[in-house]
């Protein structure tokens, strides 16, 4: 009895006995109360109360907290997983009761334990509670979790409600999403062989990451989903640091509409909603938090994917179906350049405005281009590779031969600049990505027209207008895609 | 209507709280709880827990203070106009019903609304804060600042803490912190003025009382505000409430008096019996806590109470130490103290600190 003094805590007419020693160990509230010298600090024999009255807390929440305290703070596994069955309805209530009781009584160990209890089902609610109770660590843990599962969080049924109550939430999530280290990632059907990364010479991976300090490629511990293997002509784009691979055709020449997204924060592929239209050799462009799948083989329609709804909807179609064209986002609009219509060369730059859902002819070019790649930095579009043909010039000599060129087009001044060429490298079938200060390009040498393809990996530095070559190409392979993603910092994983 | 009911509840509640017969206290609470409150024309039935409705204000104690004892300092408590009470749960539950009503089905979506805590259901506007919540805290702080250390504190920790908790969760931390600092600053400025008006013979003792009373009050005020300290002052301001409040005393009292206090202390230490050794020890230790640099003003005096503040003894000065000691002994003999047993020399040193020996203390203050 004397060894273990028990305190009766009363809430809503019910009493809960708790060991005073444990209470003092775990709860800053009770520690401060007994030090304060105030009425409740005295024992019953010295004129103090016989029970410690609490008000306003939820009884189930308090019970969980007192259980935790009684267990000496040691508890393994889920705090909230105790009651199976009625998950949603009661869990939210229980959670809020628990966080409140733990905050009110300042049970630091329990609040710390909550950091590891963040789940998809409770992250939004926990984040809100952390804000209300001023728990920066928990808020940080929730933000980190929600950033890592951004699109899934956007799809939570009560997200819209919370987002209206907290207008800055989406922005903070987006910031939490865009953390980590920007890393070049290459995917493709890599072949094994002497040039493959060492540990994978026998069994080639489908995803690699580039380490810039050692200039080496390392396998990512994730592979393409099986149904993406051997798919060609797909559309790829990065939206909210998810790499989307959409549509394309299988070697059996079937077109597909399936869509997958790779989440670098969790190193996982997820299948998302399929497009309404099967399409291949089209362009996938991310604009204003949405994806646009533009055209395709003999297809002029355009579909828009919104991650909040996980669904595709048709928007205004291209004026004509286009082949061998390219597109990119620039200043919140989509620009389509080059390629062929069903009848002739496409000499127009088309511009799509997402807010008005309208395509318009932005400008007419003097030079025809096809099969190029496009990226943009602020108001400048970089056009990498492709086949150029100057209209009116009757010589189809060296100019139109396969070489790697970089041009720029400024959407404000409408000025074209022919920036750089490299006659020994191919400008066709290349893949490139904007990364740090340049455009990283994977292509091949054109000097040897033998069957032995010579892969090259180089960078066009947009600030110094110069080429930089890298020694190591990831591996021989087909169907390569290079992309720049934020990977979690090592310390966080 | 609500107001009147609340008031009634509070009055009964206060009465119960005042009852020193604790056996009856519980019974009274139960007796009070059983029948529904008479004036309950608002849907009290919506609250699951009648017990939870009661939230007496700290002015409870302020009310009692008047007749009980004269206050040494501080203003009389303000007339208890709006400090009556706000009760939370009654209106909270009503609000909860209103809030939950438009929700169509009990799906997980609406859970976000309905799971909002009972505590925080009501939005506390800045007006609510000013008219109800702060006056409550204000009253409690007044009482804590003006009572003597060791007095029985009739304030309920749970009630004041809850009030702080709600204000913090409703984003009033900044205002509450600034109000607290302002309030204590005003109090300390008044304390400082009263000290200035003290006659020199009472000055040291009064300073000691003011210091002790304030430090005693902090023992209670700081725990009341730990929620604000942890979730606002520490996290947002990167400071600590206790340090801030101690600094206020330094700035508004100690700094203003240190130059008049120090000569008096030095004089007192050379005049036996002028101040009690415990007073001297308290003040010196207190000043050292407030601002260690003040040691420089009287290193010898401080060194009597604070270990290791003088430079360590060096061999080259040994003869000087001996001369000082001989001088002290001569003076003691002249003043009527016998030299005593050599073996008590160390023991006498120690006695200087426990104030029980006039001989030792006269030496100690030199």
PDB file of N, CA, C and O in Angstrom, chain A residues 10 12 28-29 32-33 36-40 42 47 51 53 55-58 88-89 92-93 96 100 103-104 106 108 125 132-136 158, chain B residues 13 17 22 26 33 49 54 89 108 111-112 115 117-120 152-158 161-162 165 169 219-220 223-224 226-227 230-231 235:
ATOM      1  N   UNK A  10     -10.794  11.195 -11.604  1.00  0.00           N
ATOM      2  CA  UNK A  10     -12.218  11.147 -11.898  1.00  0.00           C
ATOM      3  C   UNK A  10     -12.516  11.946 -13.174  1.00  0.00           C
ATOM      4  O   UNK A  10     -12.033  13.071 -13.371  1.00  0.00           O
ATOM      5  N   UNK A  12     -16.053  12.523 -15.604  1.00  0.00           N
ATOM      6  CA  UNK A  12     -17.462  12.259 -15.891  1.00  0.00           C
ATOM      7  C   UNK A  12     -18.049  11.222 -14.934  1.00  0.00           C
ATOM      8  O   UNK A  12     -18.726  10.273 -15.337  1.00  0.00           O
ATOM      9  N   UNK A  28       3.569  15.176 -17.354  1.00  0.00           N
ATOM     10  CA  UNK A  28       4.071  16.480 -16.902  1.00  0.00           C
ATOM     11  C   UNK A  28       2.982  17.258 -16.177  1.00  0.00           C
ATOM     12  O   UNK A  28       3.262  18.078 -15.317  1.00  0.00           O
ATOM     13  N   UNK A  29       1.733  16.981 -16.582  1.00  0.00           N
ATOM     14  CA  UNK A  29       0.622  17.654 -15.913  1.00  0.00           C
ATOM     15  C   UNK A  29       0.633  17.326 -14.428  1.00  0.00           C
ATOM     16  O   UNK A  29       0.605  18.213 -13.578  1.00  0.00           O
ATOM     17  N   UNK A  32       3.687  18.684 -12.524  1.00  0.00           N
ATOM     18  CA  UNK A  32       3.572  20.110 -12.223  1.00  0.00           C
ATOM     19  C   UNK A  32       2.496  20.339 -11.170  1.00  0.00           C
ATOM     20  O   UNK A  32       2.646  21.202 -10.299  1.00  0.00           O
ATOM     21  N   UNK A  33       1.423  19.576 -11.268  1.00  0.00           N
ATOM     22  CA  UNK A  33       0.331  19.751 -10.298  1.00  0.00           C
ATOM     23  C   UNK A  33       0.839  19.517  -8.887  1.00  0.00           C
ATOM     24  O   UNK A  33       0.599  20.311  -7.979  1.00  0.00           O
ATOM     25  N   UNK A  36       3.019  22.313  -7.702  1.00  0.00           N
ATOM     26  CA  UNK A  36       2.485  23.666  -7.708  1.00  0.00           C
ATOM     27  C   UNK A  36       2.092  24.134  -6.321  1.00  0.00           C
ATOM     28  O   UNK A  36       1.961  25.325  -6.098  1.00  0.00           O
ATOM     29  N   UNK A  37       1.864  23.204  -5.410  1.00  0.00           N
ATOM     30  CA  UNK A  37       1.420  23.594  -4.084  1.00  0.00           C
ATOM     31  C   UNK A  37      -0.042  23.985  -4.053  1.00  0.00           C
ATOM     32  O   UNK A  37      -0.525  24.529  -3.068  1.00  0.00           O
ATOM     33  N   UNK A  38      -0.730  23.773  -5.150  1.00  0.00           N
ATOM     34  CA  UNK A  38      -2.126  24.169  -5.173  1.00  0.00           C
ATOM     35  C   UNK A  38      -3.013  23.115  -4.545  1.00  0.00           C
ATOM     36  O   UNK A  38      -2.547  22.059  -4.120  1.00  0.00           O
ATOM     37  N   UNK A  39      -4.296  23.428  -4.528  1.00  0.00           N
ATOM     38  CA  UNK A  39      -5.242  22.621  -3.775  1.00  0.00           C
ATOM     39  C   UNK A  39      -5.071  21.121  -4.000  1.00  0.00           C
ATOM     40  O   UNK A  39      -4.997  20.334  -3.066  1.00  0.00           O
ATOM     41  N   UNK A  40      -4.976  20.740  -5.272  1.00  0.00           N
ATOM     42  CA  UNK A  40      -4.942  19.311  -5.555  1.00  0.00           C
ATOM     43  C   UNK A  40      -3.609  18.663  -5.191  1.00  0.00           C
ATOM     44  O   UNK A  40      -3.480  17.447  -5.250  1.00  0.00           O
ATOM     45  N   UNK A  42      -2.219  18.602  -2.399  1.00  0.00           N
ATOM     46  CA  UNK A  42      -2.186  18.027  -1.060  1.00  0.00           C
ATOM     47  C   UNK A  42      -2.851  16.671  -1.037  1.00  0.00           C
ATOM     48  O   UNK A  42      -3.753  16.410  -1.821  1.00  0.00           O
ATOM     49  N   UNK A  47      -6.038  18.038   3.632  1.00  0.00           N
ATOM     50  CA  UNK A  47      -7.017  19.000   3.138  1.00  0.00           C
ATOM     51  C   UNK A  47      -7.136  19.013   1.632  1.00  0.00           C
ATOM     52  O   UNK A  47      -7.849  19.830   1.065  1.00  0.00           O
ATOM     53  N   UNK A  51      -9.978  12.809  -4.948  1.00  0.00           N
ATOM     54  CA  UNK A  51      -9.810  12.381  -6.341  1.00  0.00           C
ATOM     55  C   UNK A  51      -9.205  13.538  -7.125  1.00  0.00           C
ATOM     56  O   UNK A  51      -9.315  14.688  -6.728  1.00  0.00           O
ATOM     57  N   UNK A  53      -9.840  15.466 -10.162  1.00  0.00           N
ATOM     58  CA  UNK A  53     -10.931  15.665 -11.109  1.00  0.00           C
ATOM     59  C   UNK A  53     -10.377  16.169 -12.430  1.00  0.00           C
ATOM     60  O   UNK A  53      -9.550  17.087 -12.465  1.00  0.00           O
ATOM     61  N   UNK A  55     -11.777  17.328 -16.432  1.00  0.00           N
ATOM     62  CA  UNK A  55     -12.999  17.694 -17.139  1.00  0.00           C
ATOM     63  C   UNK A  55     -12.708  17.870 -18.612  1.00  0.00           C
ATOM     64  O   UNK A  55     -11.629  18.284 -18.996  1.00  0.00           O
ATOM     65  N   UNK A  56     -13.715  17.562 -19.387  1.00  0.00           N
ATOM     66  CA  UNK A  56     -13.652  17.913 -20.814  1.00  0.00           C
ATOM     67  C   UNK A  56     -12.939  16.902 -21.683  1.00  0.00           C
ATOM     68  O   UNK A  56     -13.069  16.928 -22.890  1.00  0.00           O
ATOM     69  N   UNK A  57     -12.162  16.006 -21.064  1.00  0.00           N
ATOM     70  CA  UNK A  57     -11.476  15.008 -21.896  1.00  0.00           C
ATOM     71  C   UNK A  57     -12.461  13.895 -22.267  1.00  0.00           C
ATOM     72  O   UNK A  57     -13.487  13.724 -21.613  1.00  0.00           O
ATOM     73  N   UNK A  58     -12.119  13.158 -23.297  1.00  0.00           N
ATOM     74  CA  UNK A  58     -12.988  12.039 -23.654  1.00  0.00           C
ATOM     75  C   UNK A  58     -12.582  10.819 -22.844  1.00  0.00           C
ATOM     76  O   UNK A  58     -11.388  10.543 -22.666  1.00  0.00           O
ATOM     77  N   UNK A  88     -13.036   3.117 -39.038  1.00  0.00           N
ATOM     78  CA  UNK A  88     -13.089   4.536 -39.382  1.00  0.00           C
ATOM     79  C   UNK A  88     -13.795   5.373 -38.320  1.00  0.00           C
ATOM     80  O   UNK A  88     -13.221   6.247 -37.713  1.00  0.00           O
ATOM     81  N   UNK A  89     -15.066   5.026 -38.134  1.00  0.00           N
ATOM     82  CA  UNK A  89     -15.922   5.885 -37.328  1.00  0.00           C
ATOM     83  C   UNK A  89     -15.328   6.092 -35.952  1.00  0.00           C
ATOM     84  O   UNK A  89     -15.165   7.213 -35.494  1.00  0.00           O
ATOM     85  N   UNK A  92     -11.358   7.680 -35.587  1.00  0.00           N
ATOM     86  CA  UNK A  92     -11.131   9.127 -35.618  1.00  0.00           C
ATOM     87  C   UNK A  92     -11.469   9.749 -34.270  1.00  0.00           C
ATOM     88  O   UNK A  92     -10.730  10.595 -33.769  1.00  0.00           O
ATOM     89  N   UNK A  93     -12.579   9.288 -33.680  1.00  0.00           N
ATOM     90  CA  UNK A  93     -12.969   9.830 -32.385  1.00  0.00           C
ATOM     91  C   UNK A  93     -11.978   9.449 -31.305  1.00  0.00           C
ATOM     92  O   UNK A  93     -11.588  10.267 -30.480  1.00  0.00           O
ATOM     93  N   UNK A  96      -8.718  11.387 -31.642  1.00  0.00           N
ATOM     94  CA  UNK A  96      -8.757  12.757 -31.168  1.00  0.00           C
ATOM     95  C   UNK A  96      -8.806  12.773 -29.640  1.00  0.00           C
ATOM     96  O   UNK A  96      -8.158  13.600 -29.002  1.00  0.00           O
ATOM     97  N   UNK A 100      -5.805  14.353 -27.437  1.00  0.00           N
ATOM     98  CA  UNK A 100      -6.122  15.425 -26.505  1.00  0.00           C
ATOM     99  C   UNK A 100      -5.718  15.070 -25.080  1.00  0.00           C
ATOM    100  O   UNK A 100      -5.096  15.874 -24.385  1.00  0.00           O
ATOM    101  N   UNK A 103      -2.022  15.171 -24.792  1.00  0.00           N
ATOM    102  CA  UNK A 103      -1.502  16.531 -24.822  1.00  0.00           C
ATOM    103  C   UNK A 103      -1.812  17.241 -23.521  1.00  0.00           C
ATOM    104  O   UNK A 103      -0.951  17.893 -22.931  1.00  0.00           O
ATOM    105  N   UNK A 104      -3.066  17.104 -23.102  1.00  0.00           N
ATOM    106  CA  UNK A 104      -3.488  17.805 -21.892  1.00  0.00           C
ATOM    107  C   UNK A 104      -2.642  17.359 -20.701  1.00  0.00           C
ATOM    108  O   UNK A 104      -2.141  18.182 -19.941  1.00  0.00           O
ATOM    109  N   UNK A 106       0.134  15.973 -20.935  1.00  0.00           N
ATOM    110  CA  UNK A 106       1.544  16.059 -21.341  1.00  0.00           C
ATOM    111  C   UNK A 106       2.291  14.755 -21.088  1.00  0.00           C
ATOM    112  O   UNK A 106       3.305  14.727 -20.379  1.00  0.00           O
ATOM    113  N   UNK A 108       4.585  12.838 -22.550  1.00  0.00           N
ATOM    114  CA  UNK A 108       5.521  13.016 -23.655  1.00  0.00           C
ATOM    115  C   UNK A 108       5.857  11.706 -24.360  1.00  0.00           C
ATOM    116  O   UNK A 108       5.947  11.669 -25.580  1.00  0.00           O
ATOM    117  N   UNK A 125      -6.058  13.398 -39.969  1.00  0.00           N
ATOM    118  CA  UNK A 125      -6.639  13.717 -38.669  1.00  0.00           C
ATOM    119  C   UNK A 125      -5.531  13.980 -37.642  1.00  0.00           C
ATOM    120  O   UNK A 125      -5.595  14.943 -36.879  1.00  0.00           O
ATOM    121  N   UNK A 132      -3.716  21.589 -33.742  1.00  0.00           N
ATOM    122  CA  UNK A 132      -4.549  22.135 -32.664  1.00  0.00           C
ATOM    123  C   UNK A 132      -3.780  22.145 -31.352  1.00  0.00           C
ATOM    124  O   UNK A 132      -3.796  23.121 -30.612  1.00  0.00           O
ATOM    125  N   UNK A 133      -3.083  21.046 -31.075  1.00  0.00           N
ATOM    126  CA  UNK A 133      -2.436  20.934 -29.782  1.00  0.00           C
ATOM    127  C   UNK A 133      -1.001  21.434 -29.794  1.00  0.00           C
ATOM    128  O   UNK A 133      -0.309  21.318 -28.793  1.00  0.00           O
ATOM    129  N   UNK A 134      -0.577  21.947 -30.935  1.00  0.00           N
ATOM    130  CA  UNK A 134       0.770  22.507 -30.990  1.00  0.00           C
ATOM    131  C   UNK A 134       1.843  21.455 -30.788  1.00  0.00           C
ATOM    132  O   UNK A 134       2.696  21.607 -29.927  1.00  0.00           O
ATOM    133  N   UNK A 135       1.769  20.353 -31.541  1.00  0.00           N
ATOM    134  CA  UNK A 135       2.778  19.294 -31.424  1.00  0.00           C
ATOM    135  C   UNK A 135       3.623  19.298 -32.699  1.00  0.00           C
ATOM    136  O   UNK A 135       3.290  18.614 -33.670  1.00  0.00           O
ATOM    137  N   UNK A 136       4.681  20.087 -32.724  1.00  0.00           N
ATOM    138  CA  UNK A 136       5.413  20.251 -33.980  1.00  0.00           C
ATOM    139  C   UNK A 136       6.031  18.949 -34.497  1.00  0.00           C
ATOM    140  O   UNK A 136       6.079  18.738 -35.707  1.00  0.00           O
ATOM    141  N   UNK A 158     -11.983  12.637 -46.936  1.00  0.00           N
ATOM    142  CA  UNK A 158     -12.187  13.905 -46.230  1.00  0.00           C
ATOM    143  C   UNK A 158     -11.112  14.945 -46.542  1.00  0.00           C
ATOM    144  O   UNK A 158     -11.075  15.977 -45.905  1.00  0.00           O
TER     145      UNK A 158
ATOM    146  N   UNK B  13     -20.786  25.482  -6.567  1.00  0.00           N
ATOM    147  CA  UNK B  13     -19.492  24.834  -6.696  1.00  0.00           C
ATOM    148  C   UNK B  13     -18.481  25.481  -5.759  1.00  0.00           C
ATOM    149  O   UNK B  13     -17.762  24.815  -5.024  1.00  0.00           O
ATOM    150  N   UNK B  17     -16.401  23.945  -2.731  1.00  0.00           N
ATOM    151  CA  UNK B  17     -14.952  23.995  -2.698  1.00  0.00           C
ATOM    152  C   UNK B  17     -14.461  24.609  -1.394  1.00  0.00           C
ATOM    153  O   UNK B  17     -13.421  24.259  -0.879  1.00  0.00           O
ATOM    154  N   UNK B  22     -14.008  17.572   4.124  1.00  0.00           N
ATOM    155  CA  UNK B  22     -13.868  16.887   2.848  1.00  0.00           C
ATOM    156  C   UNK B  22     -14.711  15.648   2.736  1.00  0.00           C
ATOM    157  O   UNK B  22     -14.977  15.178   1.657  1.00  0.00           O
ATOM    158  N   UNK B  26     -17.382  15.377  -1.090  1.00  0.00           N
ATOM    159  CA  UNK B  26     -17.751  14.404  -2.122  1.00  0.00           C
ATOM    160  C   UNK B  26     -19.246  14.206  -2.152  1.00  0.00           C
ATOM    161  O   UNK B  26     -19.869  14.187  -3.200  1.00  0.00           O
ATOM    162  N   UNK B  33     -25.030  16.595  -8.074  1.00  0.00           N
ATOM    163  CA  UNK B  33     -25.078  16.055  -9.433  1.00  0.00           C
ATOM    164  C   UNK B  33     -26.357  15.297  -9.720  1.00  0.00           C
ATOM    165  O   UNK B  33     -26.799  15.258 -10.843  1.00  0.00           O
ATOM    166  N   UNK B  49     -22.199  14.258 -19.650  1.00  0.00           N
ATOM    167  CA  UNK B  49     -21.589  14.210 -18.340  1.00  0.00           C
ATOM    168  C   UNK B  49     -21.857  15.487 -17.591  1.00  0.00           C
ATOM    169  O   UNK B  49     -21.178  16.470 -17.809  1.00  0.00           O
ATOM    170  N   UNK B  54     -18.874  21.761 -14.875  1.00  0.00           N
ATOM    171  CA  UNK B  54     -18.433  22.744 -13.906  1.00  0.00           C
ATOM    172  C   UNK B  54     -17.032  23.200 -14.211  1.00  0.00           C
ATOM    173  O   UNK B  54     -16.133  22.417 -14.360  1.00  0.00           O
ATOM    174  N   UNK B  89     -18.869  23.027 -20.967  1.00  0.00           N
ATOM    175  CA  UNK B  89     -19.462  21.877 -21.617  1.00  0.00           C
ATOM    176  C   UNK B  89     -20.890  22.071 -22.018  1.00  0.00           C
ATOM    177  O   UNK B  89     -21.313  21.562 -23.040  1.00  0.00           O
ATOM    178  N   UNK B 108     -17.599   8.264 -42.337  1.00  0.00           N
ATOM    179  CA  UNK B 108     -16.295   8.610 -41.779  1.00  0.00           C
ATOM    180  C   UNK B 108     -15.937  10.051 -42.124  1.00  0.00           C
ATOM    181  O   UNK B 108     -15.082  10.645 -41.504  1.00  0.00           O
ATOM    182  N   UNK B 111     -16.797  12.492 -39.448  1.00  0.00           N
ATOM    183  CA  UNK B 111     -16.109  12.246 -38.208  1.00  0.00           C
ATOM    184  C   UNK B 111     -15.176  13.356 -37.804  1.00  0.00           C
ATOM    185  O   UNK B 111     -14.944  13.598 -36.643  1.00  0.00           O
ATOM    186  N   UNK B 112     -14.649  13.987 -38.808  1.00  0.00           N
ATOM    187  CA  UNK B 112     -13.709  15.058 -38.541  1.00  0.00           C
ATOM    188  C   UNK B 112     -14.380  16.133 -37.710  1.00  0.00           C
ATOM    189  O   UNK B 112     -13.800  16.692 -36.807  1.00  0.00           O
ATOM    190  N   UNK B 115     -15.699  14.437 -34.148  1.00  0.00           N
ATOM    191  CA  UNK B 115     -14.675  13.965 -33.232  1.00  0.00           C
ATOM    192  C   UNK B 115     -13.908  15.113 -32.582  1.00  0.00           C
ATOM    193  O   UNK B 115     -13.025  14.898 -31.799  1.00  0.00           O
ATOM    194  N   UNK B 117     -12.815  17.726 -30.092  1.00  0.00           N
ATOM    195  CA  UNK B 117     -12.873  17.498 -28.665  1.00  0.00           C
ATOM    196  C   UNK B 117     -13.924  18.377 -28.009  1.00  0.00           C
ATOM    197  O   UNK B 117     -14.242  19.460 -28.479  1.00  0.00           O
ATOM    198  N   UNK B 118     -14.412  17.872 -26.916  1.00  0.00           N
ATOM    199  CA  UNK B 118     -15.398  18.645 -26.163  1.00  0.00           C
ATOM    200  C   UNK B 118     -14.773  19.926 -25.644  1.00  0.00           C
ATOM    201  O   UNK B 118     -15.405  20.958 -25.547  1.00  0.00           O
ATOM    202  N   UNK B 119     -13.522  19.798 -25.299  1.00  0.00           N
ATOM    203  CA  UNK B 119     -12.795  20.949 -24.794  1.00  0.00           C
ATOM    204  C   UNK B 119     -12.774  22.089 -25.792  1.00  0.00           C
ATOM    205  O   UNK B 119     -12.941  23.239 -25.464  1.00  0.00           O
ATOM    206  N   UNK B 120     -12.517  21.714 -27.024  1.00  0.00           N
ATOM    207  CA  UNK B 120     -12.170  22.738 -28.011  1.00  0.00           C
ATOM    208  C   UNK B 120     -13.292  22.976 -28.991  1.00  0.00           C
ATOM    209  O   UNK B 120     -13.103  23.567 -30.026  1.00  0.00           O
ATOM    210  N   UNK B 152      -1.596  28.249   2.263  1.00  0.00           N
ATOM    211  CA  UNK B 152      -2.470  27.320   1.546  1.00  0.00           C
ATOM    212  C   UNK B 152      -2.980  28.012   0.279  1.00  0.00           C
ATOM    213  O   UNK B 152      -3.423  29.160   0.326  1.00  0.00           O
ATOM    214  N   UNK B 153      -2.876  27.334  -0.856  1.00  0.00           N
ATOM    215  CA  UNK B 153      -3.336  27.933  -2.104  1.00  0.00           C
ATOM    216  C   UNK B 153      -4.675  27.316  -2.466  1.00  0.00           C
ATOM    217  O   UNK B 153      -4.745  26.133  -2.802  1.00  0.00           O
ATOM    218  N   UNK B 154      -5.698  28.089  -2.389  1.00  0.00           N
ATOM    219  CA  UNK B 154      -7.018  27.486  -2.616  1.00  0.00           C
ATOM    220  C   UNK B 154      -7.369  27.330  -4.094  1.00  0.00           C
ATOM    221  O   UNK B 154      -8.429  26.836  -4.430  1.00  0.00           O
ATOM    222  N   UNK B 155      -6.477  27.734  -4.966  1.00  0.00           N
ATOM    223  CA  UNK B 155      -6.784  27.674  -6.393  1.00  0.00           C
ATOM    224  C   UNK B 155      -6.722  26.232  -6.888  1.00  0.00           C
ATOM    225  O   UNK B 155      -5.857  25.464  -6.466  1.00  0.00           O
ATOM    226  N   UNK B 156      -7.630  25.896  -7.781  1.00  0.00           N
ATOM    227  CA  UNK B 156      -7.584  24.559  -8.375  1.00  0.00           C
ATOM    228  C   UNK B 156      -6.623  24.565  -9.553  1.00  0.00           C
ATOM    229  O   UNK B 156      -6.788  25.315 -10.515  1.00  0.00           O
ATOM    230  N   UNK B 157      -5.632  23.740  -9.437  1.00  0.00           N
ATOM    231  CA  UNK B 157      -4.653  23.619 -10.521  1.00  0.00           C
ATOM    232  C   UNK B 157      -5.336  23.221 -11.816  1.00  0.00           C
ATOM    233  O   UNK B 157      -5.111  23.804 -12.871  1.00  0.00           O
ATOM    234  N   UNK B 158      -6.217  22.232 -11.712  1.00  0.00           N
ATOM    235  CA  UNK B 158      -6.861  21.680 -12.903  1.00  0.00           C
ATOM    236  C   UNK B 158      -7.634  22.756 -13.654  1.00  0.00           C
ATOM    237  O   UNK B 158      -7.620  22.817 -14.881  1.00  0.00           O
ATOM    238  N   UNK B 161      -5.160  25.362 -15.247  1.00  0.00           N
ATOM    239  CA  UNK B 161      -4.430  24.684 -16.317  1.00  0.00           C
ATOM    240  C   UNK B 161      -5.336  24.481 -17.530  1.00  0.00           C
ATOM    241  O   UNK B 161      -4.927  24.701 -18.671  1.00  0.00           O
ATOM    242  N   UNK B 162      -6.579  24.062 -17.289  1.00  0.00           N
ATOM    243  CA  UNK B 162      -7.528  23.859 -18.393  1.00  0.00           C
ATOM    244  C   UNK B 162      -7.741  25.138 -19.171  1.00  0.00           C
ATOM    245  O   UNK B 162      -7.858  25.139 -20.395  1.00  0.00           O
ATOM    246  N   UNK B 165      -4.746  25.751 -21.232  1.00  0.00           N
ATOM    247  CA  UNK B 165      -4.756  24.752 -22.305  1.00  0.00           C
ATOM    248  C   UNK B 165      -5.680  25.178 -23.437  1.00  0.00           C
ATOM    249  O   UNK B 165      -5.317  25.140 -24.606  1.00  0.00           O
ATOM    250  N   UNK B 169      -4.652  26.090 -27.293  1.00  0.00           N
ATOM    251  CA  UNK B 169      -5.177  25.339 -28.432  1.00  0.00           C
ATOM    252  C   UNK B 169      -5.996  26.219 -29.361  1.00  0.00           C
ATOM    253  O   UNK B 169      -6.174  25.898 -30.525  1.00  0.00           O
ATOM    254  N   UNK B 219       6.898  29.410  -8.201  1.00  0.00           N
ATOM    255  CA  UNK B 219       6.754  27.964  -7.977  1.00  0.00           C
ATOM    256  C   UNK B 219       5.365  27.482  -8.397  1.00  0.00           C
ATOM    257  O   UNK B 219       5.178  26.326  -8.748  1.00  0.00           O
ATOM    258  N   UNK B 220       4.394  28.362  -8.288  1.00  0.00           N
ATOM    259  CA  UNK B 220       3.033  27.973  -8.663  1.00  0.00           C
ATOM    260  C   UNK B 220       2.637  28.489 -10.048  1.00  0.00           C
ATOM    261  O   UNK B 220       1.914  27.816 -10.775  1.00  0.00           O
ATOM    262  N   UNK B 223       4.163  26.228 -13.089  1.00  0.00           N
ATOM    263  CA  UNK B 223       3.436  24.982 -13.391  1.00  0.00           C
ATOM    264  C   UNK B 223       2.074  25.209 -14.040  1.00  0.00           C
ATOM    265  O   UNK B 223       1.631  24.412 -14.847  1.00  0.00           O
ATOM    266  N   UNK B 224       1.414  26.300 -13.677  1.00  0.00           N
ATOM    267  CA  UNK B 224       0.100  26.560 -14.285  1.00  0.00           C
ATOM    268  C   UNK B 224       0.218  26.793 -15.781  1.00  0.00           C
ATOM    269  O   UNK B 224      -0.695  26.493 -16.544  1.00  0.00           O
ATOM    270  N   UNK B 226       2.567  25.546 -17.825  1.00  0.00           N
ATOM    271  CA  UNK B 226       3.489  24.655 -18.538  1.00  0.00           C
ATOM    272  C   UNK B 226       2.993  24.302 -19.933  1.00  0.00           C
ATOM    273  O   UNK B 226       3.775  24.047 -20.831  1.00  0.00           O
ATOM    274  N   UNK B 227       1.672  24.290 -20.110  1.00  0.00           N
ATOM    275  CA  UNK B 227       1.186  23.956 -21.457  1.00  0.00           C
ATOM    276  C   UNK B 227       1.612  25.027 -22.456  1.00  0.00           C
ATOM    277  O   UNK B 227       2.076  24.744 -23.548  1.00  0.00           O
ATOM    278  N   UNK B 230       5.432  24.767 -22.976  1.00  0.00           N
ATOM    279  CA  UNK B 230       5.898  23.682 -23.817  1.00  0.00           C
ATOM    280  C   UNK B 230       5.506  23.871 -25.280  1.00  0.00           C
ATOM    281  O   UNK B 230       6.282  23.605 -26.183  1.00  0.00           O
ATOM    282  N   UNK B 231       4.263  24.300 -25.480  1.00  0.00           N
ATOM    283  CA  UNK B 231       3.759  24.310 -26.844  1.00  0.00           C
ATOM    284  C   UNK B 231       3.792  25.689 -27.494  1.00  0.00           C
ATOM    285  O   UNK B 231       3.367  25.860 -28.614  1.00  0.00           O
ATOM    286  N   UNK B 235       8.681  26.104 -28.096  1.00  0.00           N
ATOM    287  CA  UNK B 235       8.744  25.707 -29.500  1.00  0.00           C
ATOM    288  C   UNK B 235       8.786  26.899 -30.440  1.00  0.00           C
ATOM    289  O   UNK B 235       9.491  26.880 -31.427  1.00  0.00           O
TER     290      UNK B 235
END
